[in-house]
mmCIF file of C-alpha atoms in Angstrom:
data_model
loop_
_atom_site.group_PDB
_atom_site.id
_atom_site.type_symbol
_atom_site.label_atom_id
_atom_site.label_comp_id
_atom_site.label_asym_id
_atom_site.label_seq_id
_atom_site.Cartn_x
_atom_site.Cartn_y
_atom_site.Cartn_z
ATOM 1 C CA UNK N 1 -182.813 -149.628 -32.585
ATOM 2 C CA UNK N 2 -184.363 -152.496 -31.173
ATOM 3 C CA UNK N 3 -187.428 -153.116 -28.157
ATOM 4 C CA UNK N 4 -189.335 -154.997 -26.482
ATOM 5 C CA UNK N 5 -192.699 -154.980 -26.005
ATOM 6 C CA UNK N 6 -194.897 -157.083 -23.656
ATOM 7 C CA UNK N 7 -198.267 -155.318 -23.520
ATOM 8 C CA UNK N 8 -199.678 -157.178 -20.378
ATOM 9 C CA UNK N 9 -198.361 -155.275 -17.873
ATOM 10 C CA UNK N 10 -200.286 -157.021 -15.368
ATOM 11 C CA UNK N 11 -202.806 -160.350 -15.633
ATOM 12 C CA UNK N 12 -204.829 -162.594 -13.260
ATOM 13 C CA UNK N 13 -205.646 -166.362 -14.077
ATOM 14 C CA UNK N 14 -207.152 -168.469 -11.543
ATOM 15 C CA UNK N 15 -204.712 -171.925 -11.201
ATOM 16 C CA UNK N 16 -204.892 -174.836 -12.296
ATOM 17 C CA UNK N 17 -205.607 -172.379 -16.147
ATOM 18 C CA UNK N 18 -203.507 -172.352 -19.459
ATOM 19 C CA UNK N 19 -201.384 -168.846 -19.556
ATOM 20 C CA UNK N 20 -200.195 -167.077 -21.882
ATOM 21 C CA UNK N 21 -197.782 -163.598 -21.625
ATOM 22 C CA UNK N 22 -197.258 -162.142 -24.973
ATOM 23 C CA UNK N 23 -193.630 -160.623 -26.264
ATOM 24 C CA UNK N 24 -193.615 -158.802 -29.314
ATOM 25 C CA UNK N 25 -189.346 -158.125 -31.317
ATOM 26 C CA UNK N 26 -188.140 -155.112 -33.550
ATOM 27 C CA UNK N 27 -185.255 -156.402 -34.850
ATOM 28 C CA UNK N 28 -183.224 -156.465 -37.992
ATOM 29 C CA UNK N 29 -181.482 -158.981 -37.714
ATOM 30 C CA UNK N 30 -182.381 -163.304 -36.866
ATOM 31 C CA UNK N 31 -183.414 -162.489 -33.458
ATOM 32 C CA UNK N 32 -182.059 -164.576 -30.156
ATOM 33 C CA UNK N 33 -185.073 -164.120 -27.518
ATOM 34 C CA UNK N 34 -185.486 -164.622 -24.265
ATOM 35 C CA UNK N 35 -187.542 -165.497 -21.488
ATOM 36 C CA UNK N 36 -186.987 -164.115 -17.666
ATOM 37 C CA UNK N 37 -188.999 -165.060 -14.474
ATOM 38 C CA UNK N 38 -188.231 -162.558 -10.966
ATOM 39 C CA UNK N 39 -189.689 -163.232 -8.526
ATOM 40 C CA UNK N 40 -189.812 -160.588 -5.084
ATOM 41 C CA UNK N 41 -187.406 -159.092 -4.060
ATOM 42 C CA UNK N 42 -185.088 -162.575 -6.353
ATOM 43 C CA UNK N 43 -182.671 -161.983 -9.497
ATOM 44 C CA UNK N 44 -183.728 -162.926 -12.843
ATOM 45 C CA UNK N 45 -183.582 -166.616 -13.837
ATOM 46 C CA UNK N 46 -183.413 -167.444 -17.416
ATOM 47 C CA UNK N 47 -186.879 -170.306 -18.161
ATOM 48 C CA UNK N 48 -185.987 -170.700 -21.472
ATOM 49 C CA UNK N 49 -184.337 -169.400 -24.863
ATOM 50 C CA UNK N 50 -184.751 -169.753 -28.704
ATOM 51 C CA UNK N 51 -181.305 -168.901 -31.079
ATOM 52 C CA UNK N 52 -182.422 -170.934 -33.869
ATOM 53 C CA UNK N 53 -184.082 -174.715 -35.291
ATOM 54 C CA UNK N 54 -187.408 -175.563 -34.227
ATOM 55 C CA UNK N 55 -189.481 -172.516 -33.495
ATOM 56 C CA UNK N 56 -191.333 -174.054 -30.005
ATOM 57 C CA UNK N 57 -188.922 -174.060 -27.192
ATOM 58 C CA UNK N 58 -189.424 -175.312 -24.640
ATOM 59 C CA UNK N 59 -188.372 -175.005 -20.833
ATOM 60 C CA UNK N 60 -187.995 -174.945 -16.977
ATOM 61 C CA UNK N 61 -190.964 -175.196 -15.057
ATOM 62 C CA UNK N 62 -193.098 -176.423 -17.822
ATOM 63 C CA UNK N 63 -193.219 -173.433 -19.798
ATOM 64 C CA UNK N 64 -192.853 -173.068 -23.757
ATOM 65 C CA UNK N 65 -192.562 -170.232 -25.684
ATOM 66 C CA UNK N 66 -192.734 -170.086 -30.018
ATOM 67 C CA UNK N 67 -190.773 -168.100 -31.993
ATOM 68 C CA UNK N 68 -193.819 -166.292 -34.739
ATOM 69 C CA UNK N 69 -191.367 -164.284 -37.649
ATOM 70 C CA UNK N 70 -194.285 -162.760 -39.025
ATOM 71 C CA UNK N 71 -195.757 -161.886 -35.943
ATOM 72 C CA UNK N 72 -192.022 -161.211 -34.860
ATOM 73 C CA UNK N 73 -193.025 -161.808 -32.122
ATOM 74 C CA UNK N 74 -192.325 -164.625 -28.953
ATOM 75 C CA UNK N 75 -194.876 -165.485 -26.617
ATOM 76 C CA UNK N 76 -194.768 -167.909 -23.836
ATOM 77 C CA UNK N 77 -197.274 -170.056 -22.463
ATOM 78 C CA UNK N 78 -197.389 -173.223 -19.639
ATOM 79 C CA UNK N 79 -200.102 -175.270 -19.455
ATOM 80 C CA UNK N 80 -201.495 -175.333 -16.151
ATOM 81 C CA UNK N 81 -200.527 -172.205 -13.516
ATOM 82 C CA UNK N 82 -199.663 -173.033 -10.276
ATOM 83 C CA UNK N 83 -199.846 -170.992 -7.442
ATOM 84 C CA UNK N 84 -196.300 -170.793 -7.667
ATOM 85 C CA UNK N 85 -195.382 -169.360 -10.567
ATOM 86 C CA UNK N 86 -197.162 -165.750 -9.565
ATOM 87 C CA UNK N 87 -193.815 -163.694 -10.345
ATOM 88 C CA UNK N 88 -192.951 -160.687 -12.539
ATOM 89 C CA UNK N 89 -192.067 -161.774 -17.030
ATOM 90 C CA UNK N 90 -188.796 -160.017 -18.640
ATOM 91 C CA UNK N 91 -188.893 -160.875 -22.200
ATOM 92 C CA UNK N 92 -186.512 -159.610 -24.411
ATOM 93 C CA UNK N 93 -183.645 -160.136 -27.265
ATOM 94 C CA UNK N 94 -180.311 -159.984 -27.805
ATOM 95 C CA UNK N 95 -178.489 -157.486 -29.566
ATOM 96 C CA UNK N 96 -175.333 -155.942 -31.237
ATOM 97 C CA UNK N 97 -172.233 -156.249 -27.818
ATOM 98 C CA UNK N 98 -174.263 -159.645 -26.872
ATOM 99 C CA UNK N 99 -176.838 -156.510 -24.279
ATOM 100 C CA UNK N 100 -180.232 -157.972 -23.442
ATOM 101 C CA UNK N 101 -183.020 -155.339 -24.390
ATOM 102 C CA UNK N 102 -186.181 -156.321 -22.470
ATOM 103 C CA UNK N 103 -189.630 -155.505 -22.949
ATOM 104 C CA UNK N 104 -191.468 -153.790 -19.096
ATOM 105 C CA UNK N 105 -192.095 -156.406 -18.417
ATOM 106 C CA UNK N 106 -195.430 -158.709 -17.496
ATOM 107 C CA UNK N 107 -196.746 -159.582 -13.323
ATOM 108 C CA UNK N 108 -198.219 -162.206 -13.513
ATOM 109 C CA UNK N 109 -201.464 -162.866 -10.483
ATOM 110 C CA UNK N 110 -202.236 -166.117 -9.920
ATOM 111 C CA UNK N 111 -205.855 -166.624 -7.714
ATOM 112 C CA UNK N 112 -206.059 -169.632 -6.136
ATOM 113 C CA UNK G 1 -171.204 -172.444 -5.594
ATOM 114 C CA UNK G 2 -172.158 -168.997 -6.703
ATOM 115 C CA UNK G 3 -172.539 -168.789 -9.997
ATOM 116 C CA UNK G 4 -172.197 -164.415 -9.660
ATOM 117 C CA UNK G 5 -171.816 -162.849 -6.579
ATOM 118 C CA UNK G 6 -172.775 -159.415 -5.965
ATOM 119 C CA UNK G 7 -171.470 -157.560 -2.620
ATOM 120 C CA UNK G 8 -173.104 -155.790 -0.689
ATOM 121 C CA UNK G 9 -177.281 -156.913 -1.789
ATOM 122 C CA UNK G 10 -179.073 -153.704 0.036
ATOM 123 C CA UNK G 11 -176.788 -151.305 0.633
ATOM 124 C CA UNK G 12 -178.879 -147.513 1.712
ATOM 125 C CA UNK G 13 -176.758 -144.227 2.069
ATOM 126 C CA UNK G 14 -177.055 -140.212 1.463
ATOM 127 C CA UNK G 15 -177.277 -138.293 -1.030
ATOM 128 C CA UNK G 16 -173.583 -137.260 -2.148
ATOM 129 C CA UNK G 17 -172.107 -140.177 -0.747
ATOM 130 C CA UNK G 18 -169.616 -142.816 -2.833
ATOM 131 C CA UNK G 19 -170.075 -146.076 -2.736
ATOM 132 C CA UNK G 20 -168.546 -149.096 -4.975
ATOM 133 C CA UNK G 21 -170.841 -152.619 -5.807
ATOM 134 C CA UNK G 22 -169.293 -155.373 -5.593
ATOM 135 C CA UNK G 23 -169.625 -158.465 -9.108
ATOM 136 C CA UNK G 24 -167.980 -161.878 -8.887
ATOM 137 C CA UNK G 25 -168.289 -164.730 -11.610
ATOM 138 C CA UNK G 26 -166.997 -168.441 -11.253
ATOM 139 C CA UNK G 27 -168.108 -169.468 -14.313
ATOM 140 C CA UNK G 28 -164.712 -168.854 -16.485
ATOM 141 C CA UNK G 29 -166.872 -166.069 -18.502
ATOM 142 C CA UNK G 30 -164.887 -163.446 -20.428
ATOM 143 C CA UNK G 31 -167.657 -160.720 -20.439
ATOM 144 C CA UNK G 32 -169.517 -158.539 -17.013
ATOM 145 C CA UNK G 33 -172.189 -156.757 -18.109
ATOM 146 C CA UNK G 34 -174.306 -154.139 -15.309
ATOM 147 C CA UNK G 35 -177.463 -153.870 -15.717
ATOM 148 C CA UNK G 36 -180.657 -151.356 -13.775
ATOM 149 C CA UNK G 37 -183.237 -151.849 -12.545
ATOM 150 C CA UNK G 38 -184.797 -148.956 -12.536
ATOM 151 C CA UNK G 39 -188.191 -148.812 -9.300
ATOM 152 C CA UNK G 40 -190.856 -149.427 -12.193
ATOM 153 C CA UNK G 41 -189.029 -152.239 -12.515
ATOM 154 C CA UNK G 42 -187.150 -151.852 -16.557
ATOM 155 C CA UNK G 43 -183.776 -152.591 -17.222
ATOM 156 C CA UNK G 44 -181.520 -151.506 -19.096
ATOM 157 C CA UNK G 45 -178.260 -152.015 -19.964
ATOM 158 C CA UNK G 46 -175.675 -149.817 -18.533
ATOM 159 C CA UNK G 47 -172.649 -151.290 -19.433
ATOM 160 C CA UNK G 48 -170.501 -154.718 -20.585
ATOM 161 C CA UNK G 49 -166.738 -155.775 -20.585
ATOM 162 C CA UNK G 50 -165.102 -158.222 -22.490
ATOM 163 C CA UNK G 51 -161.855 -160.043 -20.193
ATOM 164 C CA UNK G 52 -161.407 -155.663 -18.159
ATOM 165 C CA UNK G 53 -161.890 -153.778 -21.562
ATOM 166 C CA UNK G 54 -165.190 -151.490 -22.197
ATOM 167 C CA UNK G 55 -167.793 -152.378 -25.015
ATOM 168 C CA UNK G 56 -170.034 -150.768 -23.842
ATOM 169 C CA UNK G 57 -171.301 -147.761 -22.368
ATOM 170 C CA UNK G 58 -174.969 -146.642 -22.786
ATOM 171 C CA UNK G 59 -175.072 -143.113 -22.031
ATOM 172 C CA UNK G 60 -174.105 -143.231 -18.193
ATOM 173 C CA UNK G 61 -173.507 -140.270 -16.333
ATOM 174 C CA UNK G 62 -169.944 -140.322 -15.869
ATOM 175 C CA UNK G 63 -171.519 -140.601 -12.228
ATOM 176 C CA UNK G 64 -170.494 -144.303 -12.844
ATOM 177 C CA UNK G 65 -166.904 -146.052 -13.174
ATOM 178 C CA UNK G 66 -166.822 -149.338 -13.517
ATOM 179 C CA UNK G 67 -164.228 -151.238 -12.538
ATOM 180 C CA UNK G 68 -162.567 -154.621 -13.602
ATOM 181 C CA UNK G 69 -159.570 -155.743 -12.047
ATOM 182 C CA UNK G 70 -159.779 -158.853 -14.335
ATOM 183 C CA UNK G 71 -161.656 -161.122 -16.526
ATOM 184 C CA UNK G 72 -163.930 -162.436 -12.950
ATOM 185 C CA UNK G 73 -164.172 -159.187 -10.393
ATOM 186 C CA UNK G 74 -166.174 -155.832 -12.334
ATOM 187 C CA UNK G 75 -167.288 -153.002 -9.460
ATOM 188 C CA UNK G 76 -169.456 -150.695 -10.373
ATOM 189 C CA UNK G 77 -168.607 -147.441 -8.365
ATOM 190 C CA UNK G 78 -170.834 -144.178 -7.877
ATOM 191 C CA UNK G 79 -170.093 -141.111 -6.851
ATOM 192 C CA UNK G 80 -172.369 -138.442 -5.747
ATOM 193 C CA UNK G 81 -175.593 -140.610 -5.536
ATOM 194 C CA UNK G 82 -178.325 -138.986 -7.012
ATOM 195 C CA UNK G 83 -182.342 -140.125 -5.411
ATOM 196 C CA UNK G 84 -182.890 -140.554 -8.913
ATOM 197 C CA UNK G 85 -180.430 -143.521 -8.749
ATOM 198 C CA UNK G 86 -181.987 -145.635 -6.095
ATOM 199 C CA UNK G 87 -182.787 -149.063 -8.284
ATOM 200 C CA UNK G 88 -181.941 -152.685 -8.658
ATOM 201 C CA UNK G 89 -177.965 -152.599 -10.171
ATOM 202 C CA UNK G 90 -177.859 -156.728 -11.700
ATOM 203 C CA UNK G 91 -174.330 -158.290 -13.020
ATOM 204 C CA UNK G 92 -174.177 -160.483 -14.977
ATOM 205 C CA UNK G 93 -171.508 -162.237 -16.612
ATOM 206 C CA UNK G 94 -170.811 -165.062 -20.621
ATOM 207 C CA UNK G 95 -169.040 -165.836 -23.293
ATOM 208 C CA UNK G 96 -167.977 -162.871 -25.199
ATOM 209 C CA UNK G 97 -170.582 -162.255 -28.606
ATOM 210 C CA UNK G 98 -167.957 -163.831 -31.192
ATOM 211 C CA UNK G 99 -165.758 -166.772 -32.350
ATOM 212 C CA UNK G 100 -169.328 -168.587 -35.082
ATOM 213 C CA UNK G 101 -171.748 -167.737 -31.742
ATOM 214 C CA UNK G 102 -173.696 -164.575 -32.903
ATOM 215 C CA UNK G 103 -174.777 -164.244 -28.739
ATOM 216 C CA UNK G 104 -174.472 -166.128 -25.612
ATOM 217 C CA UNK G 105 -176.722 -166.717 -23.279
ATOM 218 C CA UNK G 106 -176.157 -164.826 -19.722
ATOM 219 C CA UNK G 107 -175.959 -165.667 -16.457
ATOM 220 C CA UNK G 108 -177.890 -163.252 -13.675
ATOM 221 C CA UNK G 109 -176.535 -162.121 -10.500
ATOM 222 C CA UNK G 110 -178.691 -162.146 -7.425
ATOM 223 C CA UNK G 111 -179.018 -158.388 -7.913
ATOM 224 C CA UNK G 112 -177.879 -155.189 -5.246
ATOM 225 C CA UNK G 113 -181.157 -152.946 -4.074
ATOM 226 C CA UNK G 114 -179.341 -149.245 -3.926
ATOM 227 C CA UNK G 115 -181.003 -147.138 -1.483
ATOM 228 C CA UNK G 116 -180.081 -143.094 -1.920
ATOM 229 C CA UNK G 117 -181.786 -141.248 1.310
#
Protein backbone atom coordinates (compact mmCIF):
# COMPACT_ATOMS: atom_id res chain seq x y z
CA UNK A 1 0.00 0.00 0.00
CA UNK A 2 1.07 3.54 -0.61
CA UNK A 3 2.46 5.51 2.28
CA UNK A 4 4.32 8.71 2.98
CA UNK A 5 6.65 9.33 5.90
CA UNK A 6 7.66 12.73 7.14
CA UNK A 7 10.19 11.94 9.87
CA UNK A 8 10.23 15.38 11.46
CA UNK A 9 7.14 16.47 13.36
CA UNK A 10 8.57 19.89 14.17
CA UNK A 11 11.44 21.88 12.73
CA UNK A 12 12.66 25.27 13.91
CA UNK A 13 14.92 27.42 11.77
CA UNK A 14 16.16 30.95 12.03
CA UNK A 15 14.89 33.52 9.58
CA UNK A 16 17.28 33.66 6.63
CA UNK A 17 18.59 30.16 7.20
CA UNK A 18 18.15 27.34 4.73
CA UNK A 19 15.47 24.72 5.12
CA UNK A 20 15.07 21.08 4.19
CA UNK A 21 11.95 19.08 5.02
CA UNK A 22 12.21 15.36 4.53
CA UNK A 23 9.72 13.11 2.81
CA UNK A 24 9.95 9.41 2.01
CA UNK A 25 7.33 7.53 0.07
CA UNK A 26 6.38 3.95 -0.59
CA UNK A 27 4.68 3.29 -3.90
CA UNK A 28 5.07 0.47 -6.37
CA UNK A 29 4.74 2.41 -9.58
CA UNK A 30 6.01 5.76 -10.82
CA UNK A 31 5.14 8.17 -8.03
CA UNK A 32 3.33 11.43 -8.47
CA UNK A 33 4.57 13.58 -5.60
CA UNK A 34 3.33 16.79 -4.07
CA UNK A 35 4.13 19.26 -1.34
CA UNK A 36 1.29 21.25 0.19
CA UNK A 37 1.44 24.01 2.78
CA UNK A 38 -1.24 24.77 5.35
CA UNK A 39 -1.09 28.02 7.30
CA UNK A 40 -2.94 28.12 10.64
CA UNK A 41 -6.68 27.97 10.10
CA UNK A 42 -6.26 27.86 6.34
CA UNK A 43 -6.74 25.36 3.56
CA UNK A 44 -4.13 23.50 1.56
CA UNK A 45 -2.02 25.29 -1.00
CA UNK A 46 0.03 23.39 -3.54
CA UNK A 47 3.71 24.35 -3.43
CA UNK A 48 5.00 22.08 -6.15
CA UNK A 49 4.54 18.73 -7.80
CA UNK A 50 6.58 16.06 -9.54
CA UNK A 51 5.03 14.00 -12.30
CA UNK A 52 8.00 13.14 -14.53
CA UNK A 53 11.08 14.63 -16.18
CA UNK A 54 13.59 16.80 -14.35
CA UNK A 55 14.00 15.52 -10.83
CA UNK A 56 14.50 19.00 -9.40
CA UNK A 57 11.22 20.84 -9.44
CA UNK A 58 10.61 24.47 -8.69
CA UNK A 59 7.54 25.67 -6.89
CA UNK A 60 5.97 28.81 -5.58
CA UNK A 61 7.36 31.02 -2.82
CA UNK A 62 10.96 30.06 -3.63
CA UNK A 63 10.57 26.38 -2.73
CA UNK A 64 12.09 23.50 -4.64
CA UNK A 65 12.10 19.75 -4.19
CA UNK A 66 14.27 16.96 -5.50
CA UNK A 67 12.96 13.52 -6.43
CA UNK A 68 15.44 10.73 -5.70
CA UNK A 69 14.09 7.39 -6.83
CA UNK A 70 17.00 5.43 -5.29
CA UNK A 71 16.17 6.86 -1.86
CA UNK A 72 12.39 7.01 -2.33
CA UNK A 73 12.61 10.61 -1.24
CA UNK A 74 11.14 13.94 -2.24
CA UNK A 75 12.66 16.50 0.09
CA UNK A 76 11.54 20.11 0.11
CA UNK A 77 14.11 22.88 0.27
CA UNK A 78 14.31 26.63 0.49
CA UNK A 79 17.61 28.55 0.56
CA UNK A 80 16.43 31.36 2.83
CA UNK A 81 13.40 31.07 5.07
CA UNK A 82 11.11 34.01 5.77
CA UNK A 83 8.97 34.39 8.89
CA UNK A 84 5.87 34.04 6.70
CA UNK A 85 6.93 30.48 5.83
CA UNK A 86 5.92 29.30 9.31
CA UNK A 87 3.18 26.76 8.63
CA UNK A 88 2.59 23.04 8.39
CA UNK A 89 3.92 21.23 5.35
CA UNK A 90 2.47 18.04 3.92
CA UNK A 91 4.08 15.69 1.47
CA UNK A 92 1.71 13.49 -0.55
CA UNK A 93 1.79 10.79 -3.19
CA UNK A 94 -0.87 10.38 -5.84
CA UNK A 95 -2.29 6.88 -5.75
CA UNK A 96 -4.78 4.67 -7.52
CA UNK A 97 -8.11 6.34 -8.16
CA UNK A 98 -6.39 9.72 -8.26
CA UNK A 99 -6.49 9.92 -4.48
CA UNK A 100 -3.78 11.60 -2.42
CA UNK A 101 -2.02 9.79 0.39
CA UNK A 102 -0.56 12.32 2.81
CA UNK A 103 2.27 12.21 5.29
CA UNK A 104 1.66 13.28 8.88
CA UNK A 105 3.00 16.77 8.23
CA UNK A 106 5.95 18.81 9.51
CA UNK A 107 5.37 21.98 11.49
CA UNK A 108 7.86 24.68 10.60
CA UNK A 109 8.65 27.35 13.14
CA UNK A 110 10.74 30.35 12.15
CA UNK A 111 12.62 32.26 14.81
CA UNK A 112 13.80 35.80 14.33
CA UNK B 1 -13.73 33.70 -8.28
CA UNK B 2 -13.32 30.92 -5.76
CA UNK B 3 -12.35 27.66 -7.45
CA UNK B 4 -13.48 25.21 -4.77
CA UNK B 5 -15.82 26.53 -2.13
CA UNK B 6 -17.28 24.93 0.98
CA UNK B 7 -20.09 25.95 3.28
CA UNK B 8 -20.20 26.41 6.14
CA UNK B 9 -16.67 27.30 7.21
CA UNK B 10 -17.46 26.44 10.83
CA UNK B 11 -20.07 24.06 12.17
CA UNK B 12 -20.73 23.45 15.87
CA UNK B 13 -23.37 20.91 16.79
CA UNK B 14 -24.49 18.45 19.44
CA UNK B 15 -23.89 14.71 19.45
CA UNK B 16 -26.62 12.78 17.70
CA UNK B 17 -27.54 15.57 15.28
CA UNK B 18 -27.49 15.27 11.49
CA UNK B 19 -25.59 17.86 9.48
CA UNK B 20 -24.46 18.58 5.93
CA UNK B 21 -21.45 20.26 4.41
CA UNK B 22 -21.66 21.58 0.88
CA UNK B 23 -18.93 21.77 -1.74
CA UNK B 24 -18.96 23.40 -5.14
CA UNK B 25 -16.26 23.77 -7.78
CA UNK B 26 -16.25 26.00 -10.84
CA UNK B 27 -13.16 24.49 -12.46
CA UNK B 28 -15.05 22.22 -14.82
CA UNK B 29 -13.61 19.14 -13.14
CA UNK B 30 -15.35 15.78 -13.26
CA UNK B 31 -13.89 14.33 -10.07
CA UNK B 32 -14.47 15.52 -6.52
CA UNK B 33 -13.21 14.30 -3.16
CA UNK B 34 -13.74 14.58 0.57
CA UNK B 35 -10.79 14.42 2.95
CA UNK B 36 -10.84 14.43 6.75
CA UNK B 37 -8.14 16.12 8.82
CA UNK B 38 -8.24 14.89 12.40
CA UNK B 39 -7.10 16.61 15.57
CA UNK B 40 -3.53 15.51 14.93
CA UNK B 41 -3.65 17.16 11.50
CA UNK B 42 -3.56 13.80 9.72
CA UNK B 43 -5.27 14.03 6.32
CA UNK B 44 -7.06 11.02 4.88
CA UNK B 45 -9.32 10.57 1.91
CA UNK B 46 -12.92 9.59 2.61
CA UNK B 47 -14.66 9.54 -0.78
CA UNK B 48 -14.24 10.43 -4.39
CA UNK B 49 -16.86 10.84 -7.08
CA UNK B 50 -16.36 10.98 -10.82
CA UNK B 51 -19.21 12.61 -12.71
CA UNK B 52 -21.65 11.79 -9.91
CA UNK B 53 -20.49 8.19 -9.58
CA UNK B 54 -18.82 6.92 -6.40
CA UNK B 55 -15.23 5.84 -7.11
CA UNK B 56 -13.54 5.65 -3.71
CA UNK B 57 -15.07 4.85 -0.33
CA UNK B 58 -12.31 4.44 2.21
CA UNK B 59 -13.99 2.41 4.96
CA UNK B 60 -15.92 5.37 6.21
CA UNK B 61 -18.84 4.67 8.61
CA UNK B 62 -22.15 4.56 6.79
CA UNK B 63 -23.29 7.52 8.90
CA UNK B 64 -21.39 9.52 6.27
CA UNK B 65 -23.21 9.78 2.98
CA UNK B 66 -21.83 11.83 0.12
CA UNK B 67 -24.27 13.13 -2.44
CA UNK B 68 -23.38 14.50 -5.84
CA UNK B 69 -26.37 16.19 -7.51
CA UNK B 70 -24.17 17.18 -10.46
CA UNK B 71 -20.50 17.02 -11.25
CA UNK B 72 -19.86 20.50 -9.84
CA UNK B 73 -21.21 19.65 -6.39
CA UNK B 74 -20.33 17.06 -3.79
CA UNK B 75 -22.11 17.38 -0.47
CA UNK B 76 -21.34 15.42 2.67
CA UNK B 77 -24.19 14.44 4.96
CA UNK B 78 -23.40 13.06 8.39
CA UNK B 79 -26.01 11.29 10.52
CA UNK B 80 -25.96 10.77 14.27
CA UNK B 81 -22.85 12.84 14.83
CA UNK B 82 -20.29 11.53 17.31
CA UNK B 83 -17.52 13.29 19.22
CA UNK B 84 -14.94 11.57 17.03
CA UNK B 85 -16.37 13.23 13.95
CA UNK B 86 -14.90 16.53 15.10
CA UNK B 87 -12.34 17.42 12.43
CA UNK B 88 -11.68 19.67 9.48
CA UNK B 89 -13.25 18.37 6.29
CA UNK B 90 -11.71 19.35 2.97
CA UNK B 91 -13.32 19.11 -0.40
CA UNK B 92 -11.13 18.85 -3.52
CA UNK B 93 -11.59 18.47 -7.25
CA UNK B 94 -9.57 17.38 -10.26
CA UNK B 95 -9.84 16.13 -13.78
CA UNK B 96 -10.45 12.38 -13.72
CA UNK B 97 -7.74 9.78 -13.95
CA UNK B 98 -7.44 8.26 -17.39
CA UNK B 99 -7.37 9.47 -20.97
CA UNK B 100 -3.58 9.29 -20.96
CA UNK B 101 -3.28 11.08 -17.63
CA UNK B 102 -2.13 8.73 -14.91
CA UNK B 103 -2.71 11.36 -12.27
CA UNK B 104 -4.28 14.78 -12.12
CA UNK B 105 -3.62 17.58 -9.66
CA UNK B 106 -6.25 18.21 -7.00
CA UNK B 107 -7.46 21.64 -5.94
CA UNK B 108 -8.64 22.02 -2.38
CA UNK B 109 -11.36 24.05 -0.77
CA UNK B 110 -10.77 26.12 2.40
CA UNK B 111 -12.10 23.43 4.73
CA UNK B 112 -15.02 23.14 7.14
CA UNK B 113 -14.21 22.85 10.83
CA UNK B 114 -16.79 20.59 12.46
CA UNK B 115 -17.02 20.54 16.25
CA UNK B 116 -19.29 18.01 17.91
CA UNK B 117 -20.14 18.76 21.56
